[in-house]
Coordinates of C-alpha atoms in Angstrom, one line a residue:
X1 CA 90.5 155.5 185.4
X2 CA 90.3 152.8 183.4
X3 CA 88.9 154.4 180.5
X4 CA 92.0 156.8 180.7
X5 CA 94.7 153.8 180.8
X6 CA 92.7 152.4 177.5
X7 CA 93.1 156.0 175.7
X8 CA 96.8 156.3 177.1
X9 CA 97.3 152.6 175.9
X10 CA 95.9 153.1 172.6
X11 CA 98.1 156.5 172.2
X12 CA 101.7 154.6 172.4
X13 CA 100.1 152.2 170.1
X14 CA 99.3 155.0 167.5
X15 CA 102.5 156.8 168.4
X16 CA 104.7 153.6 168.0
X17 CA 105.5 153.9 164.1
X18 CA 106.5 157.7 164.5
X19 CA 108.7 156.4 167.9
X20 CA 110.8 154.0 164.8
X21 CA 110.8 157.2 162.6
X22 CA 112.4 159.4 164.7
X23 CA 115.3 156.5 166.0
X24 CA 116.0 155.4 163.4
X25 CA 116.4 158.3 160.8
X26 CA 118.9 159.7 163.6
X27 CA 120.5 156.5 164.2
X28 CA 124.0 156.2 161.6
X29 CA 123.6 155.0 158.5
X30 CA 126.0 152.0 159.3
X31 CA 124.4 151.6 162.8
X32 CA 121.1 149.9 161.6
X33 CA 120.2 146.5 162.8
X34 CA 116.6 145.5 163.2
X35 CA 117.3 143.8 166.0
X36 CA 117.7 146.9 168.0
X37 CA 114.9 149.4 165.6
X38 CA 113.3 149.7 169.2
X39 CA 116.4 151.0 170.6
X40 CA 118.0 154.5 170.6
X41 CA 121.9 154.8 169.2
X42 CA 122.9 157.2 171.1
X43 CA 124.1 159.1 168.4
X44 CA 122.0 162.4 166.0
X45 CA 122.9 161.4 162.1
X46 CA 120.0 162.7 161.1
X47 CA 121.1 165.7 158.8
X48 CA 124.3 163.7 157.5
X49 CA 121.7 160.6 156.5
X50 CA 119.4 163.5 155.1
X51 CA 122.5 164.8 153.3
X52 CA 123.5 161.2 152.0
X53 CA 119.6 161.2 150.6
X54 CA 119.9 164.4 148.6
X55 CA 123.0 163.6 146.7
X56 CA 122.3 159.5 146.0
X57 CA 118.5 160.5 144.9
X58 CA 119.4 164.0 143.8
X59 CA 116.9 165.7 146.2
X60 CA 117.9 169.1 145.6
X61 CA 115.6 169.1 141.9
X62 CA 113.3 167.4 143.4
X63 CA 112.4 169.4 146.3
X64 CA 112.6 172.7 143.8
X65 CA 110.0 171.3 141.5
X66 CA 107.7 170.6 144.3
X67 CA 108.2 173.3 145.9
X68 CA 106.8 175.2 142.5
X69 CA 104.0 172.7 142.1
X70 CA 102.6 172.8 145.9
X71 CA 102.4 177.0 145.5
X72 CA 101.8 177.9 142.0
X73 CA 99.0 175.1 141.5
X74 CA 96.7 175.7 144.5
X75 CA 97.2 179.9 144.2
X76 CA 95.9 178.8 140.4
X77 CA 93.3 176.2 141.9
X78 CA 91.8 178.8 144.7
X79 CA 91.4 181.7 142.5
X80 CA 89.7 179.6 139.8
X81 CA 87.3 177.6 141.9
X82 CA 86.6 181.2 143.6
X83 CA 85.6 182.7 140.1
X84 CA 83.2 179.7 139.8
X85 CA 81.2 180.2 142.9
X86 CA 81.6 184.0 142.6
X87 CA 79.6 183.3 139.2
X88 CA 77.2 180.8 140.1
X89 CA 76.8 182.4 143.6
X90 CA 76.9 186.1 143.3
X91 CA 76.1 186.4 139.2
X92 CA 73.9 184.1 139.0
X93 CA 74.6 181.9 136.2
X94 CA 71.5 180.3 134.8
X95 CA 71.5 176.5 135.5
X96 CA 74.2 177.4 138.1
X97 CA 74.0 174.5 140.7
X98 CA 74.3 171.8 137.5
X99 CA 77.3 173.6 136.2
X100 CA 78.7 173.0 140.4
X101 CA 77.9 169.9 140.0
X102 CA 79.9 169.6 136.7
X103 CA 82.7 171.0 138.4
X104 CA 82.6 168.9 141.7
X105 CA 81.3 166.0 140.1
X106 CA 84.7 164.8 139.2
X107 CA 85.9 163.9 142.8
X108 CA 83.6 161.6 143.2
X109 CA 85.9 159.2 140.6
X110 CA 89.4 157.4 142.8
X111 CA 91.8 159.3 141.1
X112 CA 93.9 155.5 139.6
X113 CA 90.8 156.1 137.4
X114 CA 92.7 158.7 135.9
X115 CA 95.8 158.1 135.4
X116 CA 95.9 155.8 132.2
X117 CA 93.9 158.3 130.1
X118 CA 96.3 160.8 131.5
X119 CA 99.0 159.2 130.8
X120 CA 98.4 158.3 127.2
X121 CA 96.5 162.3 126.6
X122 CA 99.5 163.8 128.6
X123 CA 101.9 161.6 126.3
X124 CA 100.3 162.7 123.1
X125 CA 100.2 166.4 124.0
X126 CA 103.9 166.3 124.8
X127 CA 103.4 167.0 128.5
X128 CA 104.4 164.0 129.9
X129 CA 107.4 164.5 132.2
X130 CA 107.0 168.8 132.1
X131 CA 107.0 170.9 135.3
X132 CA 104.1 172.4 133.0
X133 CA 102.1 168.9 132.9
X134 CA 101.8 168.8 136.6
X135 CA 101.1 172.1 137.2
X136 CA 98.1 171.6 135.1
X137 CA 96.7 168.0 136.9
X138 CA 97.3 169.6 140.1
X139 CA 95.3 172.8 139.1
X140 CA 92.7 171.0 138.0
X141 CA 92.4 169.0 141.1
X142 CA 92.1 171.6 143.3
X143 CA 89.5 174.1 141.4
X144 CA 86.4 171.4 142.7
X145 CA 87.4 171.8 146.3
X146 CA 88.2 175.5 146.1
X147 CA 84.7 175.9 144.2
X148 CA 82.9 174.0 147.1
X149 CA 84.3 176.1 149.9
X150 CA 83.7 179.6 148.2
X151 CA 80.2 178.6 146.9
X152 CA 78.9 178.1 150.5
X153 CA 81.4 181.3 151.6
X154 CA 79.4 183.1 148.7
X155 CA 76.0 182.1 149.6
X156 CA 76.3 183.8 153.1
X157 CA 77.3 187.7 151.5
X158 CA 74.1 189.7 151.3
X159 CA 73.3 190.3 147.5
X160 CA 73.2 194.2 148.4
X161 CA 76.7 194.5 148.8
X162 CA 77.3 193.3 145.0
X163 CA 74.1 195.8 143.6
X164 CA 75.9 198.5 145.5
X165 CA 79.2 198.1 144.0
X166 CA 77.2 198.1 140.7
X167 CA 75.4 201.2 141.4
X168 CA 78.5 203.0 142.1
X169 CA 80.0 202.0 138.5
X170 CA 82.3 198.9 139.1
X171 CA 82.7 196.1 136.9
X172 CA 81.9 192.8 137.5
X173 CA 85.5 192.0 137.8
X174 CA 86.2 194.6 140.0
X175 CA 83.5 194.0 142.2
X176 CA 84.9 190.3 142.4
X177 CA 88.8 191.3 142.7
X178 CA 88.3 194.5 144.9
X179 CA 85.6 193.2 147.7
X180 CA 84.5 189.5 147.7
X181 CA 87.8 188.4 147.0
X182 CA 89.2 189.9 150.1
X183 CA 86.6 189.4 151.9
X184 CA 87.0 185.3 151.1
X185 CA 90.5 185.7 152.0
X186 CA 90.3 182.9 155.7
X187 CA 88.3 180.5 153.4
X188 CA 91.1 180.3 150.2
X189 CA 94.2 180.3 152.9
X190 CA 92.8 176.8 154.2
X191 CA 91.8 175.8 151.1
X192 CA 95.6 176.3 150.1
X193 CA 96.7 174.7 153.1
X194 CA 94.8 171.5 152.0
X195 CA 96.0 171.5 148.5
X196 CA 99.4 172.5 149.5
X197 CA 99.8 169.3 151.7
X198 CA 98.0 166.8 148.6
X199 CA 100.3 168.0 146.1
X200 CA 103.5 168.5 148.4
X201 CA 102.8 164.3 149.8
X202 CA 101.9 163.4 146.1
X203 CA 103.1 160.1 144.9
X204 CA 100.9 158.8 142.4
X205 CA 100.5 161.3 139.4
X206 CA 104.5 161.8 140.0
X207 CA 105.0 158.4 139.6
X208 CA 102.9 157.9 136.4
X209 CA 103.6 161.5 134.6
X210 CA 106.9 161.7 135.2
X211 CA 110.6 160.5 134.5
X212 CA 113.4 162.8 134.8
X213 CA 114.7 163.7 138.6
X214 CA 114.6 167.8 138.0
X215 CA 110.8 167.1 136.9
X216 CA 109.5 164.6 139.8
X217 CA 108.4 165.7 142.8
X218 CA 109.9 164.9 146.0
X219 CA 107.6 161.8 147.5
X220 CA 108.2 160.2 143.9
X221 CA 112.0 160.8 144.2
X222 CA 111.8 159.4 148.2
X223 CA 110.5 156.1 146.8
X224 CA 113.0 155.7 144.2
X225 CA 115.7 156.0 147.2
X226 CA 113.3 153.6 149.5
X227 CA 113.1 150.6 146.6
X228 CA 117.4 151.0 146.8
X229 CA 117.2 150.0 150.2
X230 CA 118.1 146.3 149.2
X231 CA 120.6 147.8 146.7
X232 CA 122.7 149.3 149.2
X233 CA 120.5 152.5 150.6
X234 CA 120.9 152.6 154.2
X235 CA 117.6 152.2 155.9
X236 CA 118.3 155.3 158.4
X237 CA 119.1 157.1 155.0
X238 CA 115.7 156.8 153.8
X239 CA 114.3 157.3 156.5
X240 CA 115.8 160.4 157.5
X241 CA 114.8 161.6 153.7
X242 CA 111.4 161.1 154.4
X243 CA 111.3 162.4 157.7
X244 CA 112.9 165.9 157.1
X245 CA 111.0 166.4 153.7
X246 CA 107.5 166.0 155.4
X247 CA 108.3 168.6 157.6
X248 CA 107.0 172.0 155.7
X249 CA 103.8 170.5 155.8
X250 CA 103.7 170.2 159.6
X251 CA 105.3 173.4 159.9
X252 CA 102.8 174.9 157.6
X253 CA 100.2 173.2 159.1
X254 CA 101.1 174.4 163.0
X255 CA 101.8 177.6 161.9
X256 CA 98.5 178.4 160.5
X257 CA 95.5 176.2 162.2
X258 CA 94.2 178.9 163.7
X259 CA 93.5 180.6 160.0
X260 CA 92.9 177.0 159.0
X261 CA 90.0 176.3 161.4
X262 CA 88.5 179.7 161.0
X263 CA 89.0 179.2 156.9
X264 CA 86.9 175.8 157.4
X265 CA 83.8 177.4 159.4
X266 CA 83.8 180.3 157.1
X267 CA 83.4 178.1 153.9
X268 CA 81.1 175.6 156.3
X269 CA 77.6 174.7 154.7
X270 CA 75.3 177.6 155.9

């Protein structure tokens, strides 16, 4: 009983920051007093706050570009880390486990390690603020993770299958695109889940490779709008912004766990 009181306790507690969320994004935007942040209005302005966002930060650009970041980079990211552990898996590749480690070595560094040599190599390649830019950081961030989960996924096909496919006159490429891709199909959806959440709730490398507001992703944009908030931004404003852009990933993420979770064991360490 008492252990039960603790874990409903602790619950509220965790639940208490989302409880100020939710009031006050829907509370009106001229209807904010901290005083009352604990108090319900009464009154659901969430959309017209969420509308006030998209036209003071121009949300609408924003929300495009990340939308083609968080789909185009982790389809890129999975199919390339899969081609890594289909070759140092399934082909073989001589010194194959050093050339992982190559690839998967580079997570180990915090990524604020990164971003003044990006900033400066981005800036002399001329892909500082491009769409193209961070398409190509977030690719690259996601191949090491997408190589992980399909190296273990790999290691758990029976060799025969790819010497039968050889024997009956397919390519190596074929044999790659026609049966193991397939059959790793669960293991690169939750792989693109993951890497579709990073790169949708990315802040940092928008915030250092970008400028323009048709080139910066959304979170970026969001706390532009949140630093107004002295200037004359409406606290329910930006907090309505926030609230209603985080929800594709919860959507996303509630829509598929089931494919998640059974992506996760498949790729698990055998």
């Amino acid at each position: 009983m008492i252990r039960r009181a603790v874990l409903i306790l602790l619950g509220l507690v965790w639940l208490g920051p989302t409880y100020l969320l939710l009031v006050n994004a829907a509370r009106p935007a001229s209807g904010y007093d901290p005083a009352s942040a604990w108090v319900p209005s009464g009154d659901f302005a969430l959309l017209e706050n969420f509308g006030r966002a998209v036209e003071g930060a121009n949300l609408g650009g924003s929300l495009a570009s990340t939308a083609l970041y968080s789909v185009v980079s982790p389809l890129l990211g999975v199919l390339i880390g899969a081609l890594a552990g289909y070759v140092i898996v399934v082909l073989r590749l001589r010194h194959g486990f050093w050339w992982f480690l190559l690839i998967f070595g580079g997570t180990v560094f915090p990524s604020q390690m990164l971003l003044v040599p990006l900033f400066v190599g981005y800036s002399d390649a001329g892909l500082y603020d491009s769409r193209l830019g961070l398409i190509l950081i977030y690719t690259a961030i996601n191949v090491p993770l997408a190589a992980f989960v399909l190296r273990n996924f790999y290691s758990g096909i029976a060799f025969s299958i790819f010497e039968a496919a050889r024997m009956d006159g397919a390519s190596t490429f074929r044999v790659f695109w026609r049966i193991y891709l397939p059959m790793s199909l669960p293991a690169l959806a939750a792989v693109f889940i993951l890497e579709f959440t990073f790169i949708w709730n990315d802040l940092i490398f928008g915030l250092t490779l970008t400028q323009t507001e048709d080139v910066r992703p959304v979170m970026t944009a969001i706390a532009g709008l949140m630093t107004d908030v002295y200037a004359g931004t409406p606290v329910p404003v930006g907090l309505a912004a926030g609230l209603v852009v985080s929800l594709p990933t919860v959507v996303l993420f509630l829509a598929t766990q089931r494919l998640f979770a059974r992506g996760l064991s498949l790729g698990s360490v055998q």
